[in-house]
PDB file of C-alpha atoms in Angstrom:
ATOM      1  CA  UNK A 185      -5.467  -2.023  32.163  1.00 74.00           C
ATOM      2  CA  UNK A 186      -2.779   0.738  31.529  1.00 74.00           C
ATOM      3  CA  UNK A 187      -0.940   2.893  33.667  1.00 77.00           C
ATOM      4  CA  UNK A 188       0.777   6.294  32.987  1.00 74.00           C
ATOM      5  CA  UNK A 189       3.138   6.276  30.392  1.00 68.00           C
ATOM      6  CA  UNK A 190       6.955   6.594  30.961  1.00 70.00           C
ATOM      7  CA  UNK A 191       7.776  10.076  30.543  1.00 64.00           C
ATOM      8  CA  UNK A 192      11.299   9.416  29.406  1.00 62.00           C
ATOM      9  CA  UNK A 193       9.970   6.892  26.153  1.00 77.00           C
ATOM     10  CA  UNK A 194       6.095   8.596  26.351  1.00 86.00           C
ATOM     11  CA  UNK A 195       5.527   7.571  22.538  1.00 85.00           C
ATOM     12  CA  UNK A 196       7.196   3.724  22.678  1.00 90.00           C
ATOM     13  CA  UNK A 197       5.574   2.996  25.822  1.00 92.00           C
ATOM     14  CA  UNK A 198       2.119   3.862  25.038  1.00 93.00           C
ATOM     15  CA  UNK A 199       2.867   1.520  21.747  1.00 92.00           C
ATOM     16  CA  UNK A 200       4.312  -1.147  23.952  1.00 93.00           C
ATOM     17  CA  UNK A 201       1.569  -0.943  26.525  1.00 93.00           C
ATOM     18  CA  UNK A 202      -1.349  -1.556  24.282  1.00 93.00           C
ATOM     19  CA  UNK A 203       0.489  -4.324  22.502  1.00 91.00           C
ATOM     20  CA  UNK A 204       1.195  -6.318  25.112  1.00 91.00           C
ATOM     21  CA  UNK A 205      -2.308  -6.182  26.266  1.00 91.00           C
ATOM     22  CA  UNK A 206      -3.349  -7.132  23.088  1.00 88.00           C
ATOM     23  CA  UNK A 207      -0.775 -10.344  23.092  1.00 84.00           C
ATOM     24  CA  UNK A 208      -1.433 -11.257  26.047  1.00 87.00           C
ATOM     25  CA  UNK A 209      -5.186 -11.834  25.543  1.00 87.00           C
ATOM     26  CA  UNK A 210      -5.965  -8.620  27.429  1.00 92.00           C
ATOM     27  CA  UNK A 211      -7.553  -7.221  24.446  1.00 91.00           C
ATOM     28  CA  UNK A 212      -9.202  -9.767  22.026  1.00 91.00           C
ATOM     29  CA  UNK A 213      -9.676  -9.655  18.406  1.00 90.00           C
ATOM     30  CA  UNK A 214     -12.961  -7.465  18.200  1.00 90.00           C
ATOM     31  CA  UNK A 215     -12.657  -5.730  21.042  1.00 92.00           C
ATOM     32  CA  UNK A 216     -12.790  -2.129  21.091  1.00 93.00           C
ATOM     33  CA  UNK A 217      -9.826   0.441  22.907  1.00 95.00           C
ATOM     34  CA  UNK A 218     -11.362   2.774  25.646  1.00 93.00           C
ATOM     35  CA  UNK A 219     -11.802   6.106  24.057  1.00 91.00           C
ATOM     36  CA  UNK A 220      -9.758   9.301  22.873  1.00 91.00           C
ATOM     37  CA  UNK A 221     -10.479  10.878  26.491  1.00 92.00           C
ATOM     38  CA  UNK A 222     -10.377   7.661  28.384  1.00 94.00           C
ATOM     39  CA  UNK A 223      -7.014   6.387  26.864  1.00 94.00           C
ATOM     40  CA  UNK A 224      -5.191   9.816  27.184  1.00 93.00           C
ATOM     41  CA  UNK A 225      -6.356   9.879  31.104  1.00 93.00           C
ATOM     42  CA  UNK A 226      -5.164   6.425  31.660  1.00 93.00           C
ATOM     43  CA  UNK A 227      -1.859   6.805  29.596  1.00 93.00           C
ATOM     44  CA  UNK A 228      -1.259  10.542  30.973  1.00 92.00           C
ATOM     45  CA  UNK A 229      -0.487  11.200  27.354  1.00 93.00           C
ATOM     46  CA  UNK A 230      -1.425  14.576  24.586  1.00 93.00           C
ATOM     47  CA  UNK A 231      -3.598  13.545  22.194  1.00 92.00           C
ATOM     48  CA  UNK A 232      -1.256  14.216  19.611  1.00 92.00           C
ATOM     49  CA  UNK A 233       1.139  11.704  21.044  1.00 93.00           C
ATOM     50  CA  UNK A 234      -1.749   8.883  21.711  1.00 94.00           C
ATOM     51  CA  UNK A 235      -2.497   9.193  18.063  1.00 92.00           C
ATOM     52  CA  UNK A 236       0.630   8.677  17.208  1.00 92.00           C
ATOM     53  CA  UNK A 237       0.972   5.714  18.923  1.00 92.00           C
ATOM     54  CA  UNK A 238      -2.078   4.404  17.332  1.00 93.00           C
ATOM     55  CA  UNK A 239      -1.186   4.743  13.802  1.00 91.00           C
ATOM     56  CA  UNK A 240       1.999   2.593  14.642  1.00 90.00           C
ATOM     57  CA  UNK A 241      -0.162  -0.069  15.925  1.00 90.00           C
ATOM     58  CA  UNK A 242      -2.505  -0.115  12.957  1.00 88.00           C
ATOM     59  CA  UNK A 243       0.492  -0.237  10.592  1.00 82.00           C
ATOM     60  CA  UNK A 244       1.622  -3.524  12.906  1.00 81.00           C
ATOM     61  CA  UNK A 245      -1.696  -5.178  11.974  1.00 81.00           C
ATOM     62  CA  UNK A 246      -2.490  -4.957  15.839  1.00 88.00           C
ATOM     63  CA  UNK A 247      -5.811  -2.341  15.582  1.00 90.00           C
ATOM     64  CA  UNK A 248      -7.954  -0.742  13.234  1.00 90.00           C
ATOM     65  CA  UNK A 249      -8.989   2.531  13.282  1.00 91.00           C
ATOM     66  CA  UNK A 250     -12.570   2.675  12.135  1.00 88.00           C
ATOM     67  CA  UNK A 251     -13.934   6.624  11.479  1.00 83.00           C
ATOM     68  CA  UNK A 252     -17.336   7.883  12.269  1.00 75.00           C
ATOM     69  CA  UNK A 253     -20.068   7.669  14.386  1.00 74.00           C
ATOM     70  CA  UNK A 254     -19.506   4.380  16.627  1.00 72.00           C
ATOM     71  CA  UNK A 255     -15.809   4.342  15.627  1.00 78.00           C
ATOM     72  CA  UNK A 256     -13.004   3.453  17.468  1.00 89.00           C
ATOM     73  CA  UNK A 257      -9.882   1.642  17.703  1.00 92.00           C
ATOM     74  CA  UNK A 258     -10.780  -2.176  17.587  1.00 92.00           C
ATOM     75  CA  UNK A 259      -8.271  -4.747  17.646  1.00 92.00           C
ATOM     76  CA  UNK A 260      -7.813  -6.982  14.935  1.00 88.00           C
ATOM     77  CA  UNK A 261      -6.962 -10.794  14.339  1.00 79.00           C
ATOM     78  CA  UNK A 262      -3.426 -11.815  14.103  1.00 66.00           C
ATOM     79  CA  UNK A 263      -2.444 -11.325  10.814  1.00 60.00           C
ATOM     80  CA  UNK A 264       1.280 -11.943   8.666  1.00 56.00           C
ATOM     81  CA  UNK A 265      -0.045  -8.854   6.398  1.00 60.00           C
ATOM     82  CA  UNK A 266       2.130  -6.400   7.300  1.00 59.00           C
ATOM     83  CA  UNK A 267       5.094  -8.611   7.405  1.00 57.00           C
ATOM     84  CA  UNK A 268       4.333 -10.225   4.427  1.00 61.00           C
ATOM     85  CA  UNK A 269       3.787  -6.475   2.465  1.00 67.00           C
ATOM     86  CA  UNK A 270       8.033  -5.447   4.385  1.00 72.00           C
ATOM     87  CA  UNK A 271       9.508  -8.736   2.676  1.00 78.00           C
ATOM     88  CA  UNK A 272       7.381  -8.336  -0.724  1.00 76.00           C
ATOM     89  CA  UNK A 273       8.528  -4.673  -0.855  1.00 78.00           C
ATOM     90  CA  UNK A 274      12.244  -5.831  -0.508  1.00 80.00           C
ATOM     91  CA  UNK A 275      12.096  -7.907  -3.274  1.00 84.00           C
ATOM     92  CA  UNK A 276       9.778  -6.170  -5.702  1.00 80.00           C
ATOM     93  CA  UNK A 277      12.619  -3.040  -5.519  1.00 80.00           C
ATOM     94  CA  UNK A 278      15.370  -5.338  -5.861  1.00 84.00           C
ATOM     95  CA  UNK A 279      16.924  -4.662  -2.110  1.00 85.00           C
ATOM     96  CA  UNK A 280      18.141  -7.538  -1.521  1.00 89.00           C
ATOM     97  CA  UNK A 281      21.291  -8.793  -3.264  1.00 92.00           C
ATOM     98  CA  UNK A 282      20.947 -12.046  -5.936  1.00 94.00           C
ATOM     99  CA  UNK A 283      23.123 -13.637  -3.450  1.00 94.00           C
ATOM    100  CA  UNK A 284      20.993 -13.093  -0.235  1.00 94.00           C
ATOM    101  CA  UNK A 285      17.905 -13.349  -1.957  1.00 94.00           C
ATOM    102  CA  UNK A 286      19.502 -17.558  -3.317  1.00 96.00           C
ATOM    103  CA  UNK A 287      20.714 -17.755   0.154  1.00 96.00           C
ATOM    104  CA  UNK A 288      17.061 -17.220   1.849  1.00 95.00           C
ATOM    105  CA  UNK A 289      15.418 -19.287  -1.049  1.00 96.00           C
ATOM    106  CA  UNK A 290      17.139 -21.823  -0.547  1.00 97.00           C
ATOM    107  CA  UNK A 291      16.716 -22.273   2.966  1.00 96.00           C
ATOM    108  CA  UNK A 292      13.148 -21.794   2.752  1.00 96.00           C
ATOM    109  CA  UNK A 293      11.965 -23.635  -0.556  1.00 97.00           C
ATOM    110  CA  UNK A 294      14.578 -26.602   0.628  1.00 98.00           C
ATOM    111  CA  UNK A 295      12.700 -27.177   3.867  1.00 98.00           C
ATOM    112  CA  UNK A 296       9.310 -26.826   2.138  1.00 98.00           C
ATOM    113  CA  UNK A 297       9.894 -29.403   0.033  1.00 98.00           C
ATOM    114  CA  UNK A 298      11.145 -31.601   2.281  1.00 98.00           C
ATOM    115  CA  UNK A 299       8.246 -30.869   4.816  1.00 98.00           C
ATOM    116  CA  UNK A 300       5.898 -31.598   1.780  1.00 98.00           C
ATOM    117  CA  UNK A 301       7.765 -35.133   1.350  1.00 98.00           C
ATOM    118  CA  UNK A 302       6.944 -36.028   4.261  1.00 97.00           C
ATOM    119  CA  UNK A 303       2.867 -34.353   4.793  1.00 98.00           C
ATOM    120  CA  UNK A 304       2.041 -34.713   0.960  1.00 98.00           C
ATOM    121  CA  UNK A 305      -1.727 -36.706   0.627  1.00 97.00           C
ATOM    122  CA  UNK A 306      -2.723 -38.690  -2.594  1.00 97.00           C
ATOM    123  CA  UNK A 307      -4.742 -35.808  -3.880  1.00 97.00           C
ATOM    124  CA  UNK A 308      -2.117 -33.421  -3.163  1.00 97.00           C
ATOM    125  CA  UNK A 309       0.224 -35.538  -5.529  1.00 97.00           C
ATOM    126  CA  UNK A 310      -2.206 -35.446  -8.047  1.00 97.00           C
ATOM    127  CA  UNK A 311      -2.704 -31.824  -7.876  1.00 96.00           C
ATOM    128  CA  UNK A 312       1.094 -31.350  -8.019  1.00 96.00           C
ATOM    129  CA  UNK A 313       1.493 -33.257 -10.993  1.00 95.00           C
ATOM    130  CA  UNK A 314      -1.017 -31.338 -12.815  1.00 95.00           C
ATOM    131  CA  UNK A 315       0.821 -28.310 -12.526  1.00 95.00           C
ATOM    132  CA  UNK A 316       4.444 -29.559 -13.653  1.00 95.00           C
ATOM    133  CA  UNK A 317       2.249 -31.102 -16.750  1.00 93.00           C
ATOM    134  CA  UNK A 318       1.471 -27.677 -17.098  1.00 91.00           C
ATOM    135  CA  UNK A 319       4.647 -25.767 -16.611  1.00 90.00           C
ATOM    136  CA  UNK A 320       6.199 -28.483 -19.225  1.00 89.00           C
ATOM    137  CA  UNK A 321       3.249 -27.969 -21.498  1.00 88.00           C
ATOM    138  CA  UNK A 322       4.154 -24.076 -21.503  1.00 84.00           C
ATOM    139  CA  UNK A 323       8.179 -24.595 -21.796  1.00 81.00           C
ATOM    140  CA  UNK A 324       7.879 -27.251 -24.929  1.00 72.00           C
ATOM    141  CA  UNK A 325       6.164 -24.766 -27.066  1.00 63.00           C
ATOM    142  CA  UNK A 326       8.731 -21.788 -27.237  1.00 62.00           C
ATOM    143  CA  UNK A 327      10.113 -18.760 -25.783  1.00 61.00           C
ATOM    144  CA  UNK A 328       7.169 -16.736 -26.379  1.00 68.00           C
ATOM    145  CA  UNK A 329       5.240 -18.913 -23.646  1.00 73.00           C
ATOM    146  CA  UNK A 330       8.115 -17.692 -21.214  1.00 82.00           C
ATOM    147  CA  UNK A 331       5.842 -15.775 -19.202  1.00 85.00           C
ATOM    148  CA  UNK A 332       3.328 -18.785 -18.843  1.00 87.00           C
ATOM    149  CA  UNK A 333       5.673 -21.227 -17.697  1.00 89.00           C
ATOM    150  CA  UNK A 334       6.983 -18.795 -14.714  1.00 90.00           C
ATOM    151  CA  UNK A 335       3.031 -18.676 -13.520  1.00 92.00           C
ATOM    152  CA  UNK A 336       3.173 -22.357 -13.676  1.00 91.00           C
ATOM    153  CA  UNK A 337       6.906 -22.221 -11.902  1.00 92.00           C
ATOM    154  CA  UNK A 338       5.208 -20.473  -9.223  1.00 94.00           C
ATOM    155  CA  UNK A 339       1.957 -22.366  -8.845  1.00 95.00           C
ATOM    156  CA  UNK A 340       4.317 -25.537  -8.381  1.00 96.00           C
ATOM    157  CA  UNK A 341       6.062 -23.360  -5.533  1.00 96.00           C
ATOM    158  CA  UNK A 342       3.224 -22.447  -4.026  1.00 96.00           C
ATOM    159  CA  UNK A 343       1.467 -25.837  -4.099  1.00 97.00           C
ATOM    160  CA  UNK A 344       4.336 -27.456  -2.426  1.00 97.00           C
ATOM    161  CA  UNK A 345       4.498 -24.543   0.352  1.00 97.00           C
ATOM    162  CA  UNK A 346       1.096 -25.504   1.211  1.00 97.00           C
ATOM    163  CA  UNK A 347       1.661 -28.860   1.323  1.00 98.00           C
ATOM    164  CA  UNK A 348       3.544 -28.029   4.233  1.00 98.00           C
ATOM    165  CA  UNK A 349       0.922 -26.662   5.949  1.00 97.00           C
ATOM    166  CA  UNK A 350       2.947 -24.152   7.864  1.00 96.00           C
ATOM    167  CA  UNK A 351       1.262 -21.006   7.625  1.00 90.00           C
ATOM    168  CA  UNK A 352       4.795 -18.745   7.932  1.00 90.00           C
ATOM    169  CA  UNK A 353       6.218 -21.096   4.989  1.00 94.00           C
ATOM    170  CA  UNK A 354       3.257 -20.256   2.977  1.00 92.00           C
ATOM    171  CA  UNK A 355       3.193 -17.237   3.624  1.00 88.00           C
ATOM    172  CA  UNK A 356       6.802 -16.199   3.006  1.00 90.00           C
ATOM    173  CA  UNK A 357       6.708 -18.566  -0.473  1.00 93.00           C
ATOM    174  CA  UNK A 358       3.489 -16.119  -1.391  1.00 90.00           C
ATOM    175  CA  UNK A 359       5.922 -12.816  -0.878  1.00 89.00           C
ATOM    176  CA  UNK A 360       9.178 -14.222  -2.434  1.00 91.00           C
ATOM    177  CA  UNK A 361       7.306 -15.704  -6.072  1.00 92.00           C
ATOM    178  CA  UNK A 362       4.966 -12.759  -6.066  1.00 89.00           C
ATOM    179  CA  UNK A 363       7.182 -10.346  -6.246  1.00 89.00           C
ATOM    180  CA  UNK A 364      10.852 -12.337  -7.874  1.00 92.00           C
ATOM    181  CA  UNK A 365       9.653 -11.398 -11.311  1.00 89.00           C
ATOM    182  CA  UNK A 366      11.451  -8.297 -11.518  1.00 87.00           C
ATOM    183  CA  UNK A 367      14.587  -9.971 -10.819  1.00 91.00           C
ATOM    184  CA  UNK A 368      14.187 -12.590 -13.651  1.00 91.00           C
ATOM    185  CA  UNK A 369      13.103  -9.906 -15.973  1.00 89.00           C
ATOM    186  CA  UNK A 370      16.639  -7.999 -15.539  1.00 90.00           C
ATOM    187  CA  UNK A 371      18.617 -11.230 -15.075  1.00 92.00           C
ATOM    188  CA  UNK A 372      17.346 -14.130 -16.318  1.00 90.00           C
ATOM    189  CA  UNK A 373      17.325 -15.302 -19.719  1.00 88.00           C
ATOM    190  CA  UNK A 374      14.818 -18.009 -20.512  1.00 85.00           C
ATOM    191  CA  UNK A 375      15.364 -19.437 -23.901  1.00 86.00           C
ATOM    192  CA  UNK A 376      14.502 -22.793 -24.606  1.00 84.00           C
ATOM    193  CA  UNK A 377      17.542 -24.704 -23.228  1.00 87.00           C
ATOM    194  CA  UNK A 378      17.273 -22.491 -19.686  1.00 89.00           C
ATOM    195  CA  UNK A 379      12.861 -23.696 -20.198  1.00 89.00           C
ATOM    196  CA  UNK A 380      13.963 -27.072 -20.382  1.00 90.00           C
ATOM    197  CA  UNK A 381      16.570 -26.978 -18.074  1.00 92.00           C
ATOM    198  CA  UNK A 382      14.487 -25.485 -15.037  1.00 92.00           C
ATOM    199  CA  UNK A 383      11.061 -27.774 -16.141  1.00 93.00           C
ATOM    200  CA  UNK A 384      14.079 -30.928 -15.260  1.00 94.00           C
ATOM    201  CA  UNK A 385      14.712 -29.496 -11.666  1.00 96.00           C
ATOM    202  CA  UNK A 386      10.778 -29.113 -11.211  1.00 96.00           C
ATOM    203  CA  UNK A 387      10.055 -32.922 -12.296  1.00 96.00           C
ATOM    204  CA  UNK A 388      12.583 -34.358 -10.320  1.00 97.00           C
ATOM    205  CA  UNK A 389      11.975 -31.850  -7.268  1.00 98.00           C
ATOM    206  CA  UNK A 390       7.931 -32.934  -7.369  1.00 97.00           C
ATOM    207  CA  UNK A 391       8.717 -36.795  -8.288  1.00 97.00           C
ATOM    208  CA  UNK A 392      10.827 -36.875  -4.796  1.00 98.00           C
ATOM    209  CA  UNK A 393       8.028 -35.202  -2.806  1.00 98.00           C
ATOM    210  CA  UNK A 394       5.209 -37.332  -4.185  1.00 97.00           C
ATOM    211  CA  UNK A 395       7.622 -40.542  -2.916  1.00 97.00           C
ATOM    212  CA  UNK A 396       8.471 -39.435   0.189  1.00 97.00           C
ATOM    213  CA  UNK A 397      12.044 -38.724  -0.221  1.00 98.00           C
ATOM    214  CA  UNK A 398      12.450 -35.848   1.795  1.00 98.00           C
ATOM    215  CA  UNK A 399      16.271 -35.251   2.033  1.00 98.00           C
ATOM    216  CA  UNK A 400      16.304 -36.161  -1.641  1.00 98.00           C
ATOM    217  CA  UNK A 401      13.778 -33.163  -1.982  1.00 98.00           C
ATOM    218  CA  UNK A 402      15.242 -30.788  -0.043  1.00 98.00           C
ATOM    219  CA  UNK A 403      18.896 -31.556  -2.050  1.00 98.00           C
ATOM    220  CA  UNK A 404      17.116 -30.948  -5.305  1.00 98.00           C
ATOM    221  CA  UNK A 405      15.164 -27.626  -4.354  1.00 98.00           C
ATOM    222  CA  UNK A 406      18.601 -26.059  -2.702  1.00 98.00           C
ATOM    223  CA  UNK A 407      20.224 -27.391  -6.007  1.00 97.00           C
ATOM    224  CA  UNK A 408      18.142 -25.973  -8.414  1.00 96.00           C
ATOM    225  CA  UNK A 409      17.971 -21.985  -6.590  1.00 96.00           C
ATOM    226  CA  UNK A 410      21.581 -21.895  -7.010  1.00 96.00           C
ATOM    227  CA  UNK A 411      21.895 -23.216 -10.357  1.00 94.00           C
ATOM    228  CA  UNK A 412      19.557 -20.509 -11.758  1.00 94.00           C
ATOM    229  CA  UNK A 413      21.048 -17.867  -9.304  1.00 95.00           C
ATOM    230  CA  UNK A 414      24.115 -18.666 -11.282  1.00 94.00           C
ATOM    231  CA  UNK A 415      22.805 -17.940 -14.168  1.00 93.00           C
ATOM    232  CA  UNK A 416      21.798 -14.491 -13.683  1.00 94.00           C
ATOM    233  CA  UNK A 417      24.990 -13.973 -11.090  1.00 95.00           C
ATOM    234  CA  UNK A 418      26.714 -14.079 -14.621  1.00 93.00           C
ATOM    235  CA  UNK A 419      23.959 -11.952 -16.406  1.00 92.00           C
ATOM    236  CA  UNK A 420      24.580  -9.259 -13.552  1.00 92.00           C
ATOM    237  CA  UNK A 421      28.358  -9.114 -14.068  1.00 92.00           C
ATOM    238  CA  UNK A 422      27.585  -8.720 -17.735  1.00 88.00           C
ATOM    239  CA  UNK A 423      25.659  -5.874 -17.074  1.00 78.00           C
ATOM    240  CA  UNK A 424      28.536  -4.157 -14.623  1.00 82.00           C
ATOM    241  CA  UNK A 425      31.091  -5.089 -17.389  1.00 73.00           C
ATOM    242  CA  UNK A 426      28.772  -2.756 -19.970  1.00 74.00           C
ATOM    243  CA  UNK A 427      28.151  -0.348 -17.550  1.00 66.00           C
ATOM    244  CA  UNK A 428      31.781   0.099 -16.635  1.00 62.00           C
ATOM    245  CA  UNK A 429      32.629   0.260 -20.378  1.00 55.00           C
TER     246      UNK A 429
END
């Protein structure tokens, strides 16, 4: 199955070697690598440099390392994990700029809800308009119910992602609204006007998916990220204006 590793690259090609085995149905999920001694004969590698290797490969989701008596490296299922926990690590450390981060939002959450337009079933309606009665339910009490209303904001999200059933839209919707609340924190302000105002976008957003207007959808979504990225685009230069002060 593997041949001795390129002396030149000895650490990348052992990595490449057992991935592509692993992609190309060589190795299945379950399956367990040849040992310690038997990889390091194969690969011609040191042991320090197989192990290497190997840690790289669990941190791509590819293998687990499992300790002990009757342990191993087995290969594991394909999984979005790790690339799910790089995106959700961007955004929960603010890395990305308010303008990249509207940018990407929009392109994603405008598709999704014009995917969901078009794949939404009866029940799925139903369940969608349970939770915008419940994000307007938390933004026509007051500001204290802030915090509320973005968990309902992000159930709606969510709902509509799955809708799609695309597993990488889902998927990337889960990392983005998991994680965006640190941005909102430092730049948007939610009092009752900017409540009422984003409850609107999420009414008319859900009311196009339920009736099939996809492009409609789509408009709306795209519409409504870079309204509210507006809004703390201004925040944000309020806070350089301070700063520079």
């Amino acid at each position: 199955m593997f041949r001795a590793a390129k002396q030149n690259k000895i650490f990348q090609d052992v990595v490449d070697q057992i991935q592509e085995a692993i992609l190309n149905d060589k190795l299945k999920p379950g399956d367990v690598l040849p040992s310690e001694r038997e990889l390091k004969e194969m690969l011609q590698v040191s042991r320090g440099t197989l192990r290497e290797a190997l840690r790289v490969l669990e941190q791509k989701g590819l293998i687990h390392i499992k300790l002990g008596v009757g342990g191993g490296a087995v290969v594991r299922d394909a999984s979005y994990e790790p690339v799910s926990e790089s995106l959700a690590l961007l955004i929960r450390h603010q890395k990305v700029s308010l303008t990249h981060l509207a940018e990407f939002r929009a392109g994603v959450e405008g598709e999704a809800a014009a995917h969901a337009a078009r794949r939404i079933s009866t029940a799925e309606a139903d369940e969608l308009q349970k939770l915008v009665d419940s994000a307007v339910s938390s933004a026509t009490r007051d500001t204290s119910q802030a915090q509320a209303f973005l968990e309902a904001d992000k159930a709606v999200h969510m709902h509509l992602a799955a809708i799609t059933r695309n597993p990488i839209t889902i998927f990337v919707h889960k990392s983005i609204h998991e994680n965006i609340d640190r941005y909102y924190e430092r730049f948007l302000i939610l009092d009752v006007s900017t409540l009422q105002e984003n409850v609107q976008d999420l009414k008319e957003i859900v009311q196009a998916v339920v009736t099939g207007l996809g492009e409609q959808a789509r408009d709306l979504a795209i519409g409504h990220v870079y309204r509210f990225n507006t809004y703390m685009q201004s925040v944000l230069a309020q806070h350089r204006d301070t700063s520079d002060a």
